Short mmCIF file of C-alpha atoms and ligand atoms in Angstrom, two decimals:
data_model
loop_
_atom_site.label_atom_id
_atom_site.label_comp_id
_atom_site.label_asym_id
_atom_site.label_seq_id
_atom_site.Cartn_x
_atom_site.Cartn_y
_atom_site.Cartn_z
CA UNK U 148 125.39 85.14 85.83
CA UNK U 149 123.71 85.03 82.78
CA UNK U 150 124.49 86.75 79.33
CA UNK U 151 122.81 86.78 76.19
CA UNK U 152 124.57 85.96 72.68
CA UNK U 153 123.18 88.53 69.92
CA UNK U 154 124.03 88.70 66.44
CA UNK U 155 122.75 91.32 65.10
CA UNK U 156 121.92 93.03 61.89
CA UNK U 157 118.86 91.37 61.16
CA UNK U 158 115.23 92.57 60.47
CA UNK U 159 112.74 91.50 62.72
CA UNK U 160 109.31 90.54 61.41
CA UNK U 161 106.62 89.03 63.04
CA UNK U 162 104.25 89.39 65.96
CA UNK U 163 104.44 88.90 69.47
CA UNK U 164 102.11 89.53 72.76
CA UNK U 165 103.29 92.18 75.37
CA UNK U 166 102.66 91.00 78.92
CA UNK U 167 101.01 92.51 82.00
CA UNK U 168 102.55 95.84 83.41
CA UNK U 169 105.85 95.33 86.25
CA UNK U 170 105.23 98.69 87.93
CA UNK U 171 100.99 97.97 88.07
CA UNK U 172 101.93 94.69 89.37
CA UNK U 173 104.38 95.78 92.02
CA UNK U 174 101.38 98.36 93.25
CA UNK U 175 99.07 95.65 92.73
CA UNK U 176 99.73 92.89 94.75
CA UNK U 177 100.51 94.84 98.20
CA UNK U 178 97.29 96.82 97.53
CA UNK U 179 95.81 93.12 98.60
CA UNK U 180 97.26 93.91 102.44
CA UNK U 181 94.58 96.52 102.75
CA UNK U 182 91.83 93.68 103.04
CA UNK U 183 91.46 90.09 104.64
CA UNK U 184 90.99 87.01 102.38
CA UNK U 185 91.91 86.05 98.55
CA UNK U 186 92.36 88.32 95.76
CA UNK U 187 92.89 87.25 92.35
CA UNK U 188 95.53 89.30 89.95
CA UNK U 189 95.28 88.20 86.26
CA UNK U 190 98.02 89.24 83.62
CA UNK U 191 100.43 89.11 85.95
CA UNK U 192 104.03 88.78 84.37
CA UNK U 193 106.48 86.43 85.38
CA UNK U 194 109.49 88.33 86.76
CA UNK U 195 111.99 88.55 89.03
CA UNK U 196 110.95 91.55 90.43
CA UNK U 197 107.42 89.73 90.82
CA UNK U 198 108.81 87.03 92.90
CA UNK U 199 110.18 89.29 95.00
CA UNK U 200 107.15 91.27 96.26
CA UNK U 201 105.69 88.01 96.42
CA UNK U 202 108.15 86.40 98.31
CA UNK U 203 108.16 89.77 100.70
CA UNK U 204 104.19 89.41 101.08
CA UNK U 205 104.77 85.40 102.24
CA UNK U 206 107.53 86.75 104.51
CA UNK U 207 104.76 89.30 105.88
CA UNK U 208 102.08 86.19 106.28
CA UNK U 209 99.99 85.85 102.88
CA UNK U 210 99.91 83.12 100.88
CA UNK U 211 100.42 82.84 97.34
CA UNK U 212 99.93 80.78 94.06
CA UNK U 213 101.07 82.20 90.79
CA UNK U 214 99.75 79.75 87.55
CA UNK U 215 99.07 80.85 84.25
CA UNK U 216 99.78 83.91 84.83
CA UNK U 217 97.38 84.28 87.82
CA UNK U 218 98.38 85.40 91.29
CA UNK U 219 95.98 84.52 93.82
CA UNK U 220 97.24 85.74 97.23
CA UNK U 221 95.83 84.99 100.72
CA UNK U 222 96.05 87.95 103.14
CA UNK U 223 94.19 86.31 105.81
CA UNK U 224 97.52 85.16 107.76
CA UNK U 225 99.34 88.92 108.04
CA UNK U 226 101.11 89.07 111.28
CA UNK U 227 104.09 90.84 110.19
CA UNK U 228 104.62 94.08 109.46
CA UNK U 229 108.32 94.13 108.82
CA UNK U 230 109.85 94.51 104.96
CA UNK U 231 113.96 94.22 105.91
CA UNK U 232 116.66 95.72 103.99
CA UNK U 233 117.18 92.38 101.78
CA UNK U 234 114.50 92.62 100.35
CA UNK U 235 114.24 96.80 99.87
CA UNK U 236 117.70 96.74 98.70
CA UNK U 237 116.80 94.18 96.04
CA UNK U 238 113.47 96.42 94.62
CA UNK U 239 112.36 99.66 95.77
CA UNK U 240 109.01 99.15 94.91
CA UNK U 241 109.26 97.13 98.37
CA UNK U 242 107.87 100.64 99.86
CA UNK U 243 104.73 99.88 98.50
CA UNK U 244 103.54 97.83 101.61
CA UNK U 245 104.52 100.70 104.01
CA UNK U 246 100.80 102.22 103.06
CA UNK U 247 98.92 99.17 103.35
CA UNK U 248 100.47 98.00 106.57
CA UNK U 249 100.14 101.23 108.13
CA UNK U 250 96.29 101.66 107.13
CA UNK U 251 95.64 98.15 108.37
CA UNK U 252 97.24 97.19 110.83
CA UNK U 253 98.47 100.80 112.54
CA UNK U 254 102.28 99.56 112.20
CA UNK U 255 104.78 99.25 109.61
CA UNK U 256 108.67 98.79 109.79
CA UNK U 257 109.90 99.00 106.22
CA UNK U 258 113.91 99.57 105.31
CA UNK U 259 115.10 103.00 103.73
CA UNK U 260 115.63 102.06 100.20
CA UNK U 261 118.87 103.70 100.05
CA UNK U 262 120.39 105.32 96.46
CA UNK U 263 120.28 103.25 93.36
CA UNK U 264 122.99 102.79 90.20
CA UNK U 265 121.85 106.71 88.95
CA UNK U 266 121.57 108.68 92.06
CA UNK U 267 119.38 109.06 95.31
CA UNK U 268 115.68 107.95 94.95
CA UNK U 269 114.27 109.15 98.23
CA UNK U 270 111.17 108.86 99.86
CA UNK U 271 110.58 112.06 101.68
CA UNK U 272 107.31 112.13 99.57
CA UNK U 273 105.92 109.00 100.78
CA UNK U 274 107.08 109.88 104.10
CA UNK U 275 105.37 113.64 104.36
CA UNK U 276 102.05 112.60 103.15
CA UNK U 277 101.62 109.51 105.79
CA UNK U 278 102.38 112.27 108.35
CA UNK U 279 99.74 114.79 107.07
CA UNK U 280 97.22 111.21 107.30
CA UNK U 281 98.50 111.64 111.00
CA UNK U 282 100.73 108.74 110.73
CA UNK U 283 104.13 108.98 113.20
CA UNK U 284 107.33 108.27 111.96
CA UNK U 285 111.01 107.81 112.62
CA UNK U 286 113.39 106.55 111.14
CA UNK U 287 115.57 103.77 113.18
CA UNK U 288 118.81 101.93 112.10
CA UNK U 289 118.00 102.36 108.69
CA UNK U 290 114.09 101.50 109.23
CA UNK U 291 110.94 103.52 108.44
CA UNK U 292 109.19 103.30 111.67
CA UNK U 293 105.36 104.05 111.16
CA UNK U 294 102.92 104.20 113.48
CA UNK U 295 99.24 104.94 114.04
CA UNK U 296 95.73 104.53 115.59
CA UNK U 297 93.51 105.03 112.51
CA UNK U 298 94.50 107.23 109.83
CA UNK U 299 92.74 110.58 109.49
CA UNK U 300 92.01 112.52 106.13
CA UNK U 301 94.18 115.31 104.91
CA UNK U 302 94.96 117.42 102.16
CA UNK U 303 98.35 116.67 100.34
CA UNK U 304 100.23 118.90 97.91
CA UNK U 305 103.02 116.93 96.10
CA UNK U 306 105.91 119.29 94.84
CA UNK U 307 106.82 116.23 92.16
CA UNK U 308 104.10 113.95 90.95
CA UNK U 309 105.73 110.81 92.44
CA UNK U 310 104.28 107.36 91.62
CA UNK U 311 105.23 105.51 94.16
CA UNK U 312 104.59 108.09 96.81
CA UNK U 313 101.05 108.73 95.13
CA UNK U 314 100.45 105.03 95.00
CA UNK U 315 101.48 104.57 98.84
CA UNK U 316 99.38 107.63 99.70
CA UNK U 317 95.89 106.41 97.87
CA UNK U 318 96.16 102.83 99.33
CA UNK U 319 97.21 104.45 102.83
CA UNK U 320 93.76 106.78 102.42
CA UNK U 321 91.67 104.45 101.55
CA UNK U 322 91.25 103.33 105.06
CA UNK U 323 91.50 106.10 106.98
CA UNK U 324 88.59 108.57 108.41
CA UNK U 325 87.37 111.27 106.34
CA UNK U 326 88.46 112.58 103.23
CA UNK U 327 91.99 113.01 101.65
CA UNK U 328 93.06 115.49 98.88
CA UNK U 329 96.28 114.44 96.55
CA UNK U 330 97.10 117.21 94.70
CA UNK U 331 99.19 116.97 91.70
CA UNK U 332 98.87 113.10 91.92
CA UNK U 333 101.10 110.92 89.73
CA UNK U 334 98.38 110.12 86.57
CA UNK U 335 100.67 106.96 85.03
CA UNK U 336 98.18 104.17 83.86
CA UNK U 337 99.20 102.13 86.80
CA UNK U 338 98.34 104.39 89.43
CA UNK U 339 95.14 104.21 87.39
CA UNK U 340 95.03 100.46 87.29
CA UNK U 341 95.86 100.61 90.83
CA UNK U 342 92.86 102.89 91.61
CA UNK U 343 90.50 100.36 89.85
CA UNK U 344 91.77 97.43 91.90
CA UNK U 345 91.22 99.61 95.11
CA UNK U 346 87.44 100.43 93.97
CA UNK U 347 86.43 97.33 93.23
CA UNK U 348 87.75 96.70 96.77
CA UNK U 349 85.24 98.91 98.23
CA UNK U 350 87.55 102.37 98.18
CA UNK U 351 85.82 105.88 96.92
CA UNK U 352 88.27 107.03 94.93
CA UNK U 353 87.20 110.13 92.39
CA UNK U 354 89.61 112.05 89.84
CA UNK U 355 90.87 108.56 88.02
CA UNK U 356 93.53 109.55 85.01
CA UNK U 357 93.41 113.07 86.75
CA UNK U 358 96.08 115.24 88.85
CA UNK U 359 93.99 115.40 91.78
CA UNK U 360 92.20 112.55 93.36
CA UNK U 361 89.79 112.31 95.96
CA UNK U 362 89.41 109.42 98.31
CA UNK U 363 86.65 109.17 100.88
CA UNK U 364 88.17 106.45 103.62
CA UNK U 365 85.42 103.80 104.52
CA UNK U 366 86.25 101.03 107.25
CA UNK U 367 87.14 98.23 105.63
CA UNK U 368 87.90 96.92 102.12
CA UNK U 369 87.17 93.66 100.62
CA UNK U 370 89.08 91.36 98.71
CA UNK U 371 88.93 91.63 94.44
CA UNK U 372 90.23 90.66 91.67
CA UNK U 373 91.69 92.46 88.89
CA UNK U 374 93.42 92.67 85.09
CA UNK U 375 97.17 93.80 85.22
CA UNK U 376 97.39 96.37 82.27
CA UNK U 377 99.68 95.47 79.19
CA UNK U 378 103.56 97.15 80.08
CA UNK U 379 103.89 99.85 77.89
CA UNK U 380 107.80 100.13 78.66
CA UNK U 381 107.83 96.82 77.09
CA UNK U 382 106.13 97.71 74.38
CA UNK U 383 107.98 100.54 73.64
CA UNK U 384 110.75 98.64 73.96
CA UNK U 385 109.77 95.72 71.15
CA UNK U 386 108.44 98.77 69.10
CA UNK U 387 111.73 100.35 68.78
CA UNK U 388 112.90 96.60 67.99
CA UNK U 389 110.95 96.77 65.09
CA UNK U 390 112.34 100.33 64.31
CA UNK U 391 116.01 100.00 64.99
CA UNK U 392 116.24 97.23 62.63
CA UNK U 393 114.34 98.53 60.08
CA UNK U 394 111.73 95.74 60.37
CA UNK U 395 108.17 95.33 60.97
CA UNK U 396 106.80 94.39 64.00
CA UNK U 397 102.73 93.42 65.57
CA UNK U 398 102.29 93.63 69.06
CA UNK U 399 99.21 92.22 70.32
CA UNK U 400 97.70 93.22 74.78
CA UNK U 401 98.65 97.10 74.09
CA UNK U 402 96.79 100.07 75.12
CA UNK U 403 97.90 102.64 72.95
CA UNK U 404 96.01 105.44 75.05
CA UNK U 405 99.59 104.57 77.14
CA UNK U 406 102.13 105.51 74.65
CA UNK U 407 100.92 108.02 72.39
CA UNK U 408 104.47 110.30 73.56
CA UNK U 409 106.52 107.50 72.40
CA UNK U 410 104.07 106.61 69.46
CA UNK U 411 104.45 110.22 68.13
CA UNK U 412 107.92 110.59 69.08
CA UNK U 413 108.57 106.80 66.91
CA UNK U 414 106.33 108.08 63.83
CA UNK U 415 109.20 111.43 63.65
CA UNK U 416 111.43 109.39 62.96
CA UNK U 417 109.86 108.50 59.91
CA UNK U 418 108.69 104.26 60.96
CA UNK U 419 104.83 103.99 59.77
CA UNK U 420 102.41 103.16 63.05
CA UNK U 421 99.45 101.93 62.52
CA UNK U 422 97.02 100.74 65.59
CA UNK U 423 93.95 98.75 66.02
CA UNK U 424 91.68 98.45 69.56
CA UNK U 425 94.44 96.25 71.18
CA UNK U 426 97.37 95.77 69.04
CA UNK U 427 100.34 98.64 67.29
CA UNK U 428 102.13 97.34 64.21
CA UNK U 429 105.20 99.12 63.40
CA UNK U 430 106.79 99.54 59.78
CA UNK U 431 110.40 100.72 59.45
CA UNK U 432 111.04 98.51 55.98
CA UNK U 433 111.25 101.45 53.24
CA UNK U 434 112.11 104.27 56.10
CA UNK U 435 114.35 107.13 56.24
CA UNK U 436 115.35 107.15 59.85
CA UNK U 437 115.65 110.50 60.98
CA UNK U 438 117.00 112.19 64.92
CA UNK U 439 114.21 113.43 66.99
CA UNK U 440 114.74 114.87 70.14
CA UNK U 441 113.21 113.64 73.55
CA UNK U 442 112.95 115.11 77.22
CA UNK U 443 111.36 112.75 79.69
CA UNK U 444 108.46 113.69 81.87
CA UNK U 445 105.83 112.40 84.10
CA UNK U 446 102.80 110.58 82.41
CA UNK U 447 101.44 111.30 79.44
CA UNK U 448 104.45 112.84 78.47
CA UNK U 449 107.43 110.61 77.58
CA UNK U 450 108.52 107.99 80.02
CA UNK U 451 112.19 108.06 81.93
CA UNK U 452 112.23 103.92 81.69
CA UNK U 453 112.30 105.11 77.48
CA UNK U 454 114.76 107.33 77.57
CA UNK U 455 118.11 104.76 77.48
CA UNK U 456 116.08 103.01 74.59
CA UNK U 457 115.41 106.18 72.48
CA UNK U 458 119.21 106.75 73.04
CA UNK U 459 120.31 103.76 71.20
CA UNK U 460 117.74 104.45 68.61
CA UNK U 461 118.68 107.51 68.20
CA UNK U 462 122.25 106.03 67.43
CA UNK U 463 121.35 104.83 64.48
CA UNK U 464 119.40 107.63 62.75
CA UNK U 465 120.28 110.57 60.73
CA UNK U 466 121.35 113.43 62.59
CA UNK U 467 121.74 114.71 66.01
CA UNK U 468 119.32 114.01 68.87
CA UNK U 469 119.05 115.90 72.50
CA UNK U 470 117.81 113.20 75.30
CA UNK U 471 117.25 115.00 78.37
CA UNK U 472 115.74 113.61 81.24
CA UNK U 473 114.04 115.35 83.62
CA UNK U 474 113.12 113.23 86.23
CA UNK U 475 116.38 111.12 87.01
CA UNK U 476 118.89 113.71 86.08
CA UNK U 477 122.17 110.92 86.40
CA UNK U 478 120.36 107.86 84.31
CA UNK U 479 123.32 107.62 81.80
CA UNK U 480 125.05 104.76 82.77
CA UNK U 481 124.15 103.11 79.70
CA UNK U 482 126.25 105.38 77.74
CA UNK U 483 129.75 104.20 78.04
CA UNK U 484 128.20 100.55 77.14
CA UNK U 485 126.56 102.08 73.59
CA UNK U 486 129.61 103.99 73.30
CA UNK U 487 131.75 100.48 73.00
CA UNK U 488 129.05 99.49 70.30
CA UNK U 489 130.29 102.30 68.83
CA UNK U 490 127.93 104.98 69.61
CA UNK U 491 128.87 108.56 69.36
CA UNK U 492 127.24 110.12 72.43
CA UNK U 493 128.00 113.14 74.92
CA UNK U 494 126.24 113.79 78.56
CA UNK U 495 126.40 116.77 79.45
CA UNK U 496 123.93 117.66 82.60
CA UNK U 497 121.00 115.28 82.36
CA UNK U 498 121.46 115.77 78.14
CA UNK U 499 122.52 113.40 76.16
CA UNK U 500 123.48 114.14 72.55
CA UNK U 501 123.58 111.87 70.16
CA UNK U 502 125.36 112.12 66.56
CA UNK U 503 123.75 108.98 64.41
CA UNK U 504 126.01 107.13 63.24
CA UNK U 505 125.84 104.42 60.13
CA UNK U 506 126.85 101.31 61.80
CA UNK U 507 126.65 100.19 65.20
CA UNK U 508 129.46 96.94 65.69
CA UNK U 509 128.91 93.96 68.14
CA UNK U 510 131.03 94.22 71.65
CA UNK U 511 130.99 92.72 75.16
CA UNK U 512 128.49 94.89 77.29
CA UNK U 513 127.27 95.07 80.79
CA UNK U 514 124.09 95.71 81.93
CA UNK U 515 123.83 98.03 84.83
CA UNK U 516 120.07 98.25 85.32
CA UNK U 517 117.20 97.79 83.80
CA UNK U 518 116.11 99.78 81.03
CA UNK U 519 119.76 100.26 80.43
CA UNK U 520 120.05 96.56 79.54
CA UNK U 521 117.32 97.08 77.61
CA UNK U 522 118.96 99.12 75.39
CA UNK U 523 122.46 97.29 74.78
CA UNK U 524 120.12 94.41 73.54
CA UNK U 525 118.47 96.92 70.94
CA UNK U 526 121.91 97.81 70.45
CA UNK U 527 123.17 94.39 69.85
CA UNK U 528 120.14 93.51 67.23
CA UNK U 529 121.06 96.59 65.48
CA UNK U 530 124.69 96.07 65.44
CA UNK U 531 127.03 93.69 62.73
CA UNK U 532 128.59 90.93 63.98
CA UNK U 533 128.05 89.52 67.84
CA UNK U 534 126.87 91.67 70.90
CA UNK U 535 127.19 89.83 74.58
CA UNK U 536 124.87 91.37 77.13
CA UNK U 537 126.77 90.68 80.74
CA UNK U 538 124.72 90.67 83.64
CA UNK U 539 121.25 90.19 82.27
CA UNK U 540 119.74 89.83 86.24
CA UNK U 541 118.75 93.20 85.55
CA UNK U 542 117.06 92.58 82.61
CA UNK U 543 114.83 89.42 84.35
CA UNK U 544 113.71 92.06 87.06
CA UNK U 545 111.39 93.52 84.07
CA UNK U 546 111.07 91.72 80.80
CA UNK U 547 109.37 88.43 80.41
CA UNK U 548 110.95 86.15 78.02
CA UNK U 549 112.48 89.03 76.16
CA UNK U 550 114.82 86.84 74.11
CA UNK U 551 111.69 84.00 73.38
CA UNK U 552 109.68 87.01 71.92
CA UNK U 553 112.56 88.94 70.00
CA UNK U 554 113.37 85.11 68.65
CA UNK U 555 110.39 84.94 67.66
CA UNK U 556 110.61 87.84 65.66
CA UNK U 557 113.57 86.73 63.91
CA UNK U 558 116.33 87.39 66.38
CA UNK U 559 119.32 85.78 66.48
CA UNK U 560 119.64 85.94 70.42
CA UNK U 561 120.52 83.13 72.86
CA UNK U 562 120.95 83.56 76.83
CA UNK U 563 124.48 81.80 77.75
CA UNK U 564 124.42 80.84 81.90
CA UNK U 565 127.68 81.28 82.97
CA UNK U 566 129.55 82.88 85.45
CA UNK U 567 131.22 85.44 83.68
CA UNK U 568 131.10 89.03 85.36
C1 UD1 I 141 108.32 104.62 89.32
C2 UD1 I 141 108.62 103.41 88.46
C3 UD1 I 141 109.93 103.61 87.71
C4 UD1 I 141 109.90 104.92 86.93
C5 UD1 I 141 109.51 106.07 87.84
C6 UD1 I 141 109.30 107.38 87.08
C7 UD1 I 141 107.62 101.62 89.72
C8 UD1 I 141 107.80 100.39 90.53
N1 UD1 I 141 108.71 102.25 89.31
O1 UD1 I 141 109.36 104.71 90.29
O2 UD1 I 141 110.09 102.51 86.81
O3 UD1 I 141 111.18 105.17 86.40
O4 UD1 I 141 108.27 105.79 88.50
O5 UD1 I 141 108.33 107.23 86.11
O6 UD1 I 141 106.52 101.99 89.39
N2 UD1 I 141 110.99 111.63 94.31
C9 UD1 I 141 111.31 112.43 95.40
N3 UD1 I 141 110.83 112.04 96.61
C10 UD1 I 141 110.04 110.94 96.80
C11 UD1 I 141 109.71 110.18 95.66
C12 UD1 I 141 110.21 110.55 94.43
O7 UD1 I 141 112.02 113.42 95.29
O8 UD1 I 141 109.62 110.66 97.92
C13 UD1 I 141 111.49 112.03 92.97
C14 UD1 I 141 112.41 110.97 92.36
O9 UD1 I 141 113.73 111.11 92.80
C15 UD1 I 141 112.22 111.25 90.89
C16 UD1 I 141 110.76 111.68 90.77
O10 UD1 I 141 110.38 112.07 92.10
O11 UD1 I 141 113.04 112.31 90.47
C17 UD1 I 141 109.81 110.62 90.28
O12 UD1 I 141 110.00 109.44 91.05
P1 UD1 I 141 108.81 108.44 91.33
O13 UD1 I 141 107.69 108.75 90.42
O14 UD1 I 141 108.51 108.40 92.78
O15 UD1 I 141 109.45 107.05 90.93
P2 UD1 I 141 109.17 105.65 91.56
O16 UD1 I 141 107.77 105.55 92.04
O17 UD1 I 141 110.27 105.28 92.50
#
């Protein structure tokens, strides 16, 4: 397993590109199922969690080629409609082909994801709105077991605006008969990105970048090709780079119109922002770093995969900071890691609260999922003297090159393979 080698303490400066969206690309590339020939996805970042809905897909009958950062994918083979448990318990986002599958082919047999490192992530969402499209389904030995004749319209009322289950449901209604209703719909930029990709396929979708969509099923959809939007969780991520070590930092492939929580959260604490069409530049050089307090919440307000980030920044500022997060209530296992980089934090409930302290000091950490990796490596750049990272697999699932870039930016950062747990 790999590690990474940080020593930290050292200003970053520079500029660097952000790549194309994980969580618009995991939508993205199932969304092809729903139609018979080549689509073309450009942006498309290489990670693991990539190859893994890729490798699913082949495993399901398409074909792929991923160059340049282009995935062109062949649907025309699909003869399978099963997504097994290795591949579900690797990525949930595997769920993502149980709407397709059903809507094209009437049959889908896709494993229960099961809990994850901070708690149960169900699916009852996904689940209750493929019924109310008329779908049947049971679950079997640990397998979703849906089944249909064509799907029919219907109107669905989400109690939680899920993205996944909002995703599943739109590609799902896209091919069924008559209209369907999703009522307080999921409005993150790559549901949005994913409602593009499924109009230029043919689908009526109205109510883009709205709670409620409309989709008006036709009978088939055609092939397309589409442009993966920038990931603003990585940009976040490199922003508060820029921030934690009192650097200053150019991003270039934003959309800012995705992060203006964090963006306002980030200019609170006192760093300067300053934005043109496609690129953020953040200035912490001359700042005061002061606490500011964050809860997470669905799109546009501040995003859950920020909240371990903002929790290390927070670390380092002036003051005490409340991080609450609101939709997964247990995402804290990130805490005792800071804590050994000397961190001085508290959870109580789905709170954390965080008393800055003036030094953060290099440690041996592990990783224990994504966004929570991401934040022992802010940790490490802030911290004097030498931070190892264990178990960085998580961090490959969702940030491309993320020591090349922060190199480039002046980090002293070097990924160690090794077999050290
Ligand atoms: C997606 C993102 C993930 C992000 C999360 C919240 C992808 C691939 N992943 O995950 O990075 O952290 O959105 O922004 O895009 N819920 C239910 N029942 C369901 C579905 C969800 O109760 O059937 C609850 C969840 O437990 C959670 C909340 O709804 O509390 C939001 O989850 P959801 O938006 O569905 O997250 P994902 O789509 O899994």
């Amino acid at each position: 397993m790999d590690k990474f080698v940080i020593n930290g303490g050292k200003k970053l400066n520079g500029s660097v590109n952000v790549s194309g969206a994980k969580n618009a690309t995991l939508a993205l590339l199932p969304a092809s199922l729903l139609a018979n020939g080549i689509s073309e996805f450009r942006n498309t970042p290489k990670l693991n969690d990539v190859f893994t809905m890729l490798k699913l897909l082949k495993q399901l009958g398409a074909g792929y080629t991923f160059e340049n950062g282009i995935v062109t994918l062949d649907t025309t083979l699909v003869d399978n409609f099963t997504a097994p448990y290795e591949h579900v318990k690797k990525m949930r986002a595997s769920v993502y082909v149980l709407g397709p599958l059903l809507a094209r082919y009437g049959e889908a047999r896709v494993s229960l994801p099961g809990g994850c490192a901070w708690g149960p992530r169900p699916v009852n969402l996904h689940l209750e709105g493929l019924k109310r499209l008329g779908a049947e389904i049971n679950l079997e030995d640990g397998y979703i077991i849906a089944k249909s004749k064509r799907l029919n319209g219907g109107k669905i009322n989400f109690d939680i605006p899920s993205v996944g289950a909002t995703g599943n449901i739109m590609m799902a209604a896209c091919l069924a008969k008559g209209e369907t209703i999703i009522n307080n719909a999921a409005m993150e930029p790559e549901i949005t990105n994913l409602a593009r990709y499924l109009i230029s396929m043919g689908a009526k979708i109205e109510g883009l970048n709205s709670s409620i969509l409309h989709i008006q099923g036709v009978d088939f959809l055609n092939p397309a090709n589409i442009d993966t939007i920038p990931d603003r969780i990585e940009a976040g991520t490199l922003l508060i780079a820029g921030a934690i070590t009192k650097g200053k930092v150019n991003l270039t492939n934003v959309d800012i119109r995705h992060m203006y929580s964090l963006c306002e959260k980030l200019e609170a604490t006192g760093v300067k922002l300053s934005y043109n069409s496609n690129s953020v530049t953040i200035d912490a050089t001359d700042s005061e770093l002061n606490s500011v307090d964050v809860i997470t919440g669905p799109f546009p307000g501040y995003p859950t995969d920020m909240q371990a980030q903002w929790i290390v920044y927070m670390s380092v500022c002036n003051g005490t900071a409340t991080i609450t997060d609101t939709i997964y209530r247990d995402r804290f296992t990130h805490v005792p890691e800071l804590t050994r980089l000397g961190a001085d934090i508290t959870v109580k409930d789905n709170s954390a609260i965080v008393k800055g302290t003036n030094k953060l000091r290099g440690a041996k950490v592990m990783s224990t999922d994504l966004r929570a990796s991401a934040s022992l490596v802010l940790g490490g750049l802030a911290a004097e003297g030498t931070t190892e990272v264990l178990r960085i697999y998580h961090l490959d699932r969702g940030y491309e090159g993320l020591e090349s870039k922060l190199g480039q930016l002046g980090a002293s950062i070097e990924r160690v393979a090794g077999s050290e747990y």
